[in-house]
CSV table of C-alpha atoms in Angstrom, one decimal:
chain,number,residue,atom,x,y,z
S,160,UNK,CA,64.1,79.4,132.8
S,161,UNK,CA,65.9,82.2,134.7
S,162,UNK,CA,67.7,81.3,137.7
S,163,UNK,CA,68.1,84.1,140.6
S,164,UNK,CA,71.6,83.9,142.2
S,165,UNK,CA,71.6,85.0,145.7
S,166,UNK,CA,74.8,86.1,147.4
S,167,UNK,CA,76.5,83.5,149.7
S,168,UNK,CA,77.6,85.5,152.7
S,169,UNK,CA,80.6,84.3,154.4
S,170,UNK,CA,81.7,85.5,158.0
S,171,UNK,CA,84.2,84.5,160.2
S,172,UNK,CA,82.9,84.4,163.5
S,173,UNK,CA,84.5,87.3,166.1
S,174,UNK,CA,84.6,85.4,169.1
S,175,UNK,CA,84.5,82.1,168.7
S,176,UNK,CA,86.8,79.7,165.8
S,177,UNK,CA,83.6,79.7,163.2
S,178,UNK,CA,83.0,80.0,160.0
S,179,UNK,CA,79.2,81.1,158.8
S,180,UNK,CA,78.2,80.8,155.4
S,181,UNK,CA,74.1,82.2,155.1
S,182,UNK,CA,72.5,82.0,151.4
S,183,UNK,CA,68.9,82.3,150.0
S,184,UNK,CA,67.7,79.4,147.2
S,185,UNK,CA,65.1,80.5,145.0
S,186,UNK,CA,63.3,76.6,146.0
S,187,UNK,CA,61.5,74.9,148.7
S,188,UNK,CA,62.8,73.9,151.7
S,189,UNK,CA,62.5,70.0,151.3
S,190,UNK,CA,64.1,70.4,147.6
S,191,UNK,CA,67.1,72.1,149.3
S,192,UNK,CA,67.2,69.5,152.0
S,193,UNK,CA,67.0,66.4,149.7
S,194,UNK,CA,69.4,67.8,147.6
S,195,UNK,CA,72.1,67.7,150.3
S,196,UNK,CA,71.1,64.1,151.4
S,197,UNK,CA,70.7,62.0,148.3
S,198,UNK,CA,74.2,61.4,146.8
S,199,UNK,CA,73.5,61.4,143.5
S,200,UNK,CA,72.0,64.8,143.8
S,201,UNK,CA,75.3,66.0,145.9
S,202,UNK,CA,77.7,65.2,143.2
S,203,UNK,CA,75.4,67.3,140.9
S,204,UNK,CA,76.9,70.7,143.1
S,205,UNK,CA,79.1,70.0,145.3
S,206,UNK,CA,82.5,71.3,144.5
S,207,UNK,CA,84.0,74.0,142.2
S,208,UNK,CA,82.9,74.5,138.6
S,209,UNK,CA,85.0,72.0,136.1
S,210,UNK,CA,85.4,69.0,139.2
S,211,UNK,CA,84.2,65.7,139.1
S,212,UNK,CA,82.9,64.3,142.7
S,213,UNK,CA,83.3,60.7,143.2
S,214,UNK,CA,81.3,59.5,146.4
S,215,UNK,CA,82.9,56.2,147.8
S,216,UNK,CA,80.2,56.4,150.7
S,217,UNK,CA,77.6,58.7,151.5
S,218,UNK,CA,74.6,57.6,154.6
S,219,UNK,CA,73.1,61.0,155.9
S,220,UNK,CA,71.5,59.3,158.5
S,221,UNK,CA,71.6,60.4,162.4
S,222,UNK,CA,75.1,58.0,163.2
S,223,UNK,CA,76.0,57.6,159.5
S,224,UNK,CA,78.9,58.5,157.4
S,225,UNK,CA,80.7,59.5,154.2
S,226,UNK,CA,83.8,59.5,151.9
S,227,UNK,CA,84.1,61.7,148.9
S,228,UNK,CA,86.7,62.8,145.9
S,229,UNK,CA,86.8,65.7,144.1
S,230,UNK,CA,88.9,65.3,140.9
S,231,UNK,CA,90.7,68.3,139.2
S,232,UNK,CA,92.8,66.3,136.5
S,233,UNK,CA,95.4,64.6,137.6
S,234,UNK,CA,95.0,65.7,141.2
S,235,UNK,CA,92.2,64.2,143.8
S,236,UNK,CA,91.2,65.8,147.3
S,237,UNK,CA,90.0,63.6,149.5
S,238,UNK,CA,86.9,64.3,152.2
S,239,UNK,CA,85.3,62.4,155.1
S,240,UNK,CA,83.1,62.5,158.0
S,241,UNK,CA,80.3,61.4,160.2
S,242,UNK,CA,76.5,62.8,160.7
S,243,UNK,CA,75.7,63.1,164.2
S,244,UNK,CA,72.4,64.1,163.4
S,245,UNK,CA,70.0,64.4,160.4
S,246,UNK,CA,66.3,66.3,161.0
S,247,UNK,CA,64.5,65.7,157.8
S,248,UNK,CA,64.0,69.5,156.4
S,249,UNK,CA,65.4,71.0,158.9
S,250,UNK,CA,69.2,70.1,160.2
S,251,UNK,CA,72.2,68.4,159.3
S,252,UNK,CA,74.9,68.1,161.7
S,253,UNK,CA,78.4,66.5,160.9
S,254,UNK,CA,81.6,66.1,161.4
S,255,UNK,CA,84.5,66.9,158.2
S,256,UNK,CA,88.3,66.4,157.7
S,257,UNK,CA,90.4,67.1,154.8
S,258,UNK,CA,92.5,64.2,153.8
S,259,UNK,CA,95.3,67.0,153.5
S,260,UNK,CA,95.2,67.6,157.0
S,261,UNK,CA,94.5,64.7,158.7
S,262,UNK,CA,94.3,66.2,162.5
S,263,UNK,CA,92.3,69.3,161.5
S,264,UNK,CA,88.6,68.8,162.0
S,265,UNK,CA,85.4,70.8,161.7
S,266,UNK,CA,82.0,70.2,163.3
S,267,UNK,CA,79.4,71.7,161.0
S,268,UNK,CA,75.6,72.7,161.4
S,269,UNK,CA,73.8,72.9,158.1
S,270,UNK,CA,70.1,74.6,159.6
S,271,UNK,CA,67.4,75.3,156.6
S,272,UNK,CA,64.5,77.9,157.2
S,273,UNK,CA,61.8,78.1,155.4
S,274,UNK,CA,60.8,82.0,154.0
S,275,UNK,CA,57.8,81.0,152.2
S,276,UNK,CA,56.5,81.5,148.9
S,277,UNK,CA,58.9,78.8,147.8
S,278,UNK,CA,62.1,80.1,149.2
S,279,UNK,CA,64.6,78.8,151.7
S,280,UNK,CA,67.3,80.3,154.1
S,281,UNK,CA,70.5,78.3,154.3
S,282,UNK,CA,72.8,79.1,157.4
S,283,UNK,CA,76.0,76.5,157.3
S,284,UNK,CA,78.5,77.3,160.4
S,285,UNK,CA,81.5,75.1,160.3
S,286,UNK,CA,83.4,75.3,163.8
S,287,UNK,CA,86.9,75.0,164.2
S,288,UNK,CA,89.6,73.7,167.0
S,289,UNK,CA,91.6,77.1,166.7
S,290,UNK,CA,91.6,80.1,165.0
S,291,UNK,CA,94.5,79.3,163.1
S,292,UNK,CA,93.0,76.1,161.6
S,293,UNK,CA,89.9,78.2,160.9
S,294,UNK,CA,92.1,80.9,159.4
S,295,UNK,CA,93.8,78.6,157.5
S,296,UNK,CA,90.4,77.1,156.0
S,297,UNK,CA,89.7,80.8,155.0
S,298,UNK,CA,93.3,81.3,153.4
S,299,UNK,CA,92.7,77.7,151.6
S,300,UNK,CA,90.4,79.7,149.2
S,301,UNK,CA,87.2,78.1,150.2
S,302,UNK,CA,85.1,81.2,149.6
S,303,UNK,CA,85.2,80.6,145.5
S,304,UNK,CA,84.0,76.9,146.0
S,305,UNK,CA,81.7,77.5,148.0
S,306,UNK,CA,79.7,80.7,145.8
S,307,UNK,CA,80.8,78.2,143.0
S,308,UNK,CA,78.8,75.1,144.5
S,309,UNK,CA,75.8,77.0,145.3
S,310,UNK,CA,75.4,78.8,141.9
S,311,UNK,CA,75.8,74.9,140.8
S,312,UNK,CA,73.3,74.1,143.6
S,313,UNK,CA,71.0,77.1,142.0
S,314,UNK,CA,70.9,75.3,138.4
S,315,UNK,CA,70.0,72.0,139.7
S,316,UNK,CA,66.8,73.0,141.9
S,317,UNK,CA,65.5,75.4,138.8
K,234,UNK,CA,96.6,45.5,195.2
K,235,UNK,CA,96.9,49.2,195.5
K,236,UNK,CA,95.6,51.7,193.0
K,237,UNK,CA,97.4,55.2,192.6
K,238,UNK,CA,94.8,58.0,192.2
K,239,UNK,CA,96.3,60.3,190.1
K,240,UNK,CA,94.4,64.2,189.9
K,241,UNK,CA,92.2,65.0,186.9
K,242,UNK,CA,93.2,68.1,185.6
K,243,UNK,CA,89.9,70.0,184.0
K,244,UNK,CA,90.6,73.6,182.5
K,245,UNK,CA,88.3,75.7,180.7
K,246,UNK,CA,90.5,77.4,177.4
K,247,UNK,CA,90.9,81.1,177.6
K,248,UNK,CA,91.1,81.9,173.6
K,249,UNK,CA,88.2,79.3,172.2
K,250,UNK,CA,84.8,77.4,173.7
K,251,UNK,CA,87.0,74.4,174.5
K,252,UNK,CA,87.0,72.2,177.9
K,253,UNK,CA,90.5,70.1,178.3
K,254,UNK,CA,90.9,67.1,180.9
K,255,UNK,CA,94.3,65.8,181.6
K,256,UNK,CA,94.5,62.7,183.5
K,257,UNK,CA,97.0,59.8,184.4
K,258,UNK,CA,96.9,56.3,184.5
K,259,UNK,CA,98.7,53.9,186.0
K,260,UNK,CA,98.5,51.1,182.7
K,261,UNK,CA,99.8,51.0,179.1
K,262,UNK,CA,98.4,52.9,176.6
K,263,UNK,CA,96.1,49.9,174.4
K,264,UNK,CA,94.6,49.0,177.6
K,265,UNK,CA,93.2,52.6,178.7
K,266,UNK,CA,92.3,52.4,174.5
K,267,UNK,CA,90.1,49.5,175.0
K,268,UNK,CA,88.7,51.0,177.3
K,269,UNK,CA,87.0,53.5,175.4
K,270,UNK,CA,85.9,51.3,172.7
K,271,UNK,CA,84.8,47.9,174.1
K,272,UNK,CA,80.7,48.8,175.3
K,273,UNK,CA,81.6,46.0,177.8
K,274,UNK,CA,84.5,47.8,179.7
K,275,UNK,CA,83.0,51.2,178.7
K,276,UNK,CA,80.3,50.7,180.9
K,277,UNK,CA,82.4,49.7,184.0
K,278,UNK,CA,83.8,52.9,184.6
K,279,UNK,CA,82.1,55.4,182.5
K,280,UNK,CA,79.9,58.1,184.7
K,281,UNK,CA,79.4,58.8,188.2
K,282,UNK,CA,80.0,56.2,190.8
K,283,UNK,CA,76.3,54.5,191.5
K,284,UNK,CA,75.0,55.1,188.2
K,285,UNK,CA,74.3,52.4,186.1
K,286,UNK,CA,74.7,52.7,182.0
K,287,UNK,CA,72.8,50.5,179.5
K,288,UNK,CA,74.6,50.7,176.0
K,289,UNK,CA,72.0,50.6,173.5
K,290,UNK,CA,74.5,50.8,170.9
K,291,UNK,CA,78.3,51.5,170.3
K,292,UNK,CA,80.1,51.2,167.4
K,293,UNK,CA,84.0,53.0,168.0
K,294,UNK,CA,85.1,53.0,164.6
K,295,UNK,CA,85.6,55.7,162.5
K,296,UNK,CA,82.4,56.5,161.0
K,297,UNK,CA,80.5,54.5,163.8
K,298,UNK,CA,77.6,56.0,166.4
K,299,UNK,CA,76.7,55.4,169.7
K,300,UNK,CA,74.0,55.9,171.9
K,301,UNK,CA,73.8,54.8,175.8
K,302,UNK,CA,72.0,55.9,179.0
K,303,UNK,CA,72.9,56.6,182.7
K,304,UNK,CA,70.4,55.4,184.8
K,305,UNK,CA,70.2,57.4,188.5
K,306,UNK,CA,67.1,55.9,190.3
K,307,UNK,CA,64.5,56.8,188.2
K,308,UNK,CA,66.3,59.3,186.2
K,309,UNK,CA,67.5,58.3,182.9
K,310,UNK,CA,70.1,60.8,181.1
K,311,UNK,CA,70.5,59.8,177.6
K,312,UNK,CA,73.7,60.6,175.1
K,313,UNK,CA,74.0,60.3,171.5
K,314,UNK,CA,76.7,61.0,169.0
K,315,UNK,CA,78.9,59.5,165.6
K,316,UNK,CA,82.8,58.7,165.9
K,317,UNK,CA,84.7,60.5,163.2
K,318,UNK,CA,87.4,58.8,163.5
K,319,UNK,CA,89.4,56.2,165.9
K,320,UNK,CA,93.0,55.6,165.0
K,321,UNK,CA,94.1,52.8,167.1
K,322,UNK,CA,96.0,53.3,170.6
K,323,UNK,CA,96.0,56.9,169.9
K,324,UNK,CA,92.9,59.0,169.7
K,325,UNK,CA,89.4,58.8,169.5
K,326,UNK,CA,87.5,61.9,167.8
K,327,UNK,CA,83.7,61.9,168.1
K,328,UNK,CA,80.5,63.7,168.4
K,329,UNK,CA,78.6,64.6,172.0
K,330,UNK,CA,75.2,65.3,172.7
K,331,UNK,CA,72.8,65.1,175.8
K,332,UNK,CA,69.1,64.8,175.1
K,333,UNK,CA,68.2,67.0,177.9
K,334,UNK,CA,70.4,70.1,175.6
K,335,UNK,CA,69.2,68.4,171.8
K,336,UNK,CA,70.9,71.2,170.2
K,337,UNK,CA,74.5,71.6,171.7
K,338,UNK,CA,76.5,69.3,170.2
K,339,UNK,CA,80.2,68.8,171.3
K,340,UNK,CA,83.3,67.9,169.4
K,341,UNK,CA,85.0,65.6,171.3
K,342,UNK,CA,88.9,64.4,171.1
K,343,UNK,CA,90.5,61.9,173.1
K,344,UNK,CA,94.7,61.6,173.2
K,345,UNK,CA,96.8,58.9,174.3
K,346,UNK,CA,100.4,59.3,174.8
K,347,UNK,CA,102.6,56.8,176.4
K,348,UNK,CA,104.4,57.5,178.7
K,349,UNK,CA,106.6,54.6,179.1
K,350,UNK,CA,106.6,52.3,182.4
K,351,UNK,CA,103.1,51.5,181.7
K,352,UNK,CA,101.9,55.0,182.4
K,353,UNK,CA,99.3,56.9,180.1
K,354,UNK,CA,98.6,60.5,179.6
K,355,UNK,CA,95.0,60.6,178.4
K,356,UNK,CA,93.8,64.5,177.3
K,357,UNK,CA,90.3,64.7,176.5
K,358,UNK,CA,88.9,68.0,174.6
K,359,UNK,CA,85.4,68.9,174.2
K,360,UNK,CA,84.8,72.2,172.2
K,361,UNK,CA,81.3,74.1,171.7
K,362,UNK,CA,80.0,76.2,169.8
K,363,UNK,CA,79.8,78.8,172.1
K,364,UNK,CA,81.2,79.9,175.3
K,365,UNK,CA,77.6,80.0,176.8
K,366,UNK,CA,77.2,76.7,176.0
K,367,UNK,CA,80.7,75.3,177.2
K,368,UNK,CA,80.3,77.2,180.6
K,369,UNK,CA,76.5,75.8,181.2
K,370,UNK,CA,78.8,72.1,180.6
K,371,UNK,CA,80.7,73.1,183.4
K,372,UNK,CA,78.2,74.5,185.5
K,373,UNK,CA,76.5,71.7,185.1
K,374,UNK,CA,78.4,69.2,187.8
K,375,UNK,CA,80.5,67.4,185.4
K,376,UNK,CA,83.5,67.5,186.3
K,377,UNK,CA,82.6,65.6,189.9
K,378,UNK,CA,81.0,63.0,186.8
K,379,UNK,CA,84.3,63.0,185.4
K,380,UNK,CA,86.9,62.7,188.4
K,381,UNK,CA,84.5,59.8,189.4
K,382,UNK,CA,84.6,58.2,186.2
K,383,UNK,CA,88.4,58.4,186.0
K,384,UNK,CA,89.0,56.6,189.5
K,385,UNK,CA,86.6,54.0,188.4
K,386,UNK,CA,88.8,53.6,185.3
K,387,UNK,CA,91.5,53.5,187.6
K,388,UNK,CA,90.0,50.2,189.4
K,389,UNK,CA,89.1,48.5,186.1
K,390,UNK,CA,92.7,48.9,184.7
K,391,UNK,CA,94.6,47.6,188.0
């Protein structure tokens, strides 16, 4: 089976502390959903190439939460947040910190389109306090995980 | 027994979509804390003066949601949202929404700092994704909500 990789567009926002990330999957829009809500599918993308995700709790529920690991060797990188809302198909909302800075935090919209034919938009914006903590997530090199996830995201949906 | 009114500061940020309140109180820090996180107090003092709120649930942990109403007559002005994270004494980060607005969502962050001589600084930000969305906030009478709200908190903690 061939998979089409799409390219994961990245902007930082001009006027505001944001972060938009807008990419095409080559699947239906309830696939793409499901595949950011069940945990055990999560683990199957989320992350750079050559991690292991360990999920300690995942609920995407409206009012739920989550905790999760990725592990590169020796070193683990801690994530958590809560969902302030989850529209079945259509909208994930949350909150997410970095372990490694504690006081930084991002409020993050995850909105699914459906194109037809099978296809699906993705836009994720991820809003920061500042544009210095916003920079900093850009200077973090979060741009290679993030094509690297959704090419991984690409092979599980084909 | 007299109760100092101290002024609610509320400034709209220059630089990002970000409202800040800074306010005073005449008490130690845990008890403005619990506050915030017992429903029971909570609904003593939160919103304007006449209103009455029903909790329908509130959970202020991290990784907790709530949901309550303010009930004006027979208007009823619902609010939703998760709590990233609560770290005792000291801040409260959560999630905002008003079901009259279902898609602006609100990043919340309250500080406590003491002050010493049983006086608390509380600063309370509330970013949005957009200045648009921040200034409809403020247009929107809030901040006589919010001075109320404060000098009820004010009668609750003498």
């Amino acid at each position: 089976m061939t998979t089409t990789t799409y390219e994961t567009q990245i902007e930082a926002d001009a006027d505001v502390p944001l972060i938009r990330i807008t990419r095409e999957f080559d699947a239906p829009r309830s696939k793409v959903f499901r595949a950011h809500v069940d945990p055990e599918l999560v683990k199957q993308w989320l992350g750079p190439r050559g991690y292991e995700m360990r999920v300690l709790h995942f609920e995407c529920r409206t009012g739920g939460s989550y905790r999760y690991e990725h592990l590169d060797g020796d070193s683990t990188y801690g994530f958590y947040g809560s969902f302030h809302e989850v529209r079945p198909d259509e909208m994930i909302v949350q909150t997410f910190t970095y372990d490694g800075m504690p006081d930084g935090v991002a409020l993050e919209r995850l909105v699914l389109t459906d194109l037809g034919d099978g296809r699906t938009r993705l836009v994720v914006t991820s809003l920061c306090d500042s544009f210095a903590d916003r920079d900093a997530m850009i200077a973090s090199g979060m741009e290679d995980g993030i094509r690297q996830s959704y090419e991984r995201l690409d092979e599980l949906l084909a």
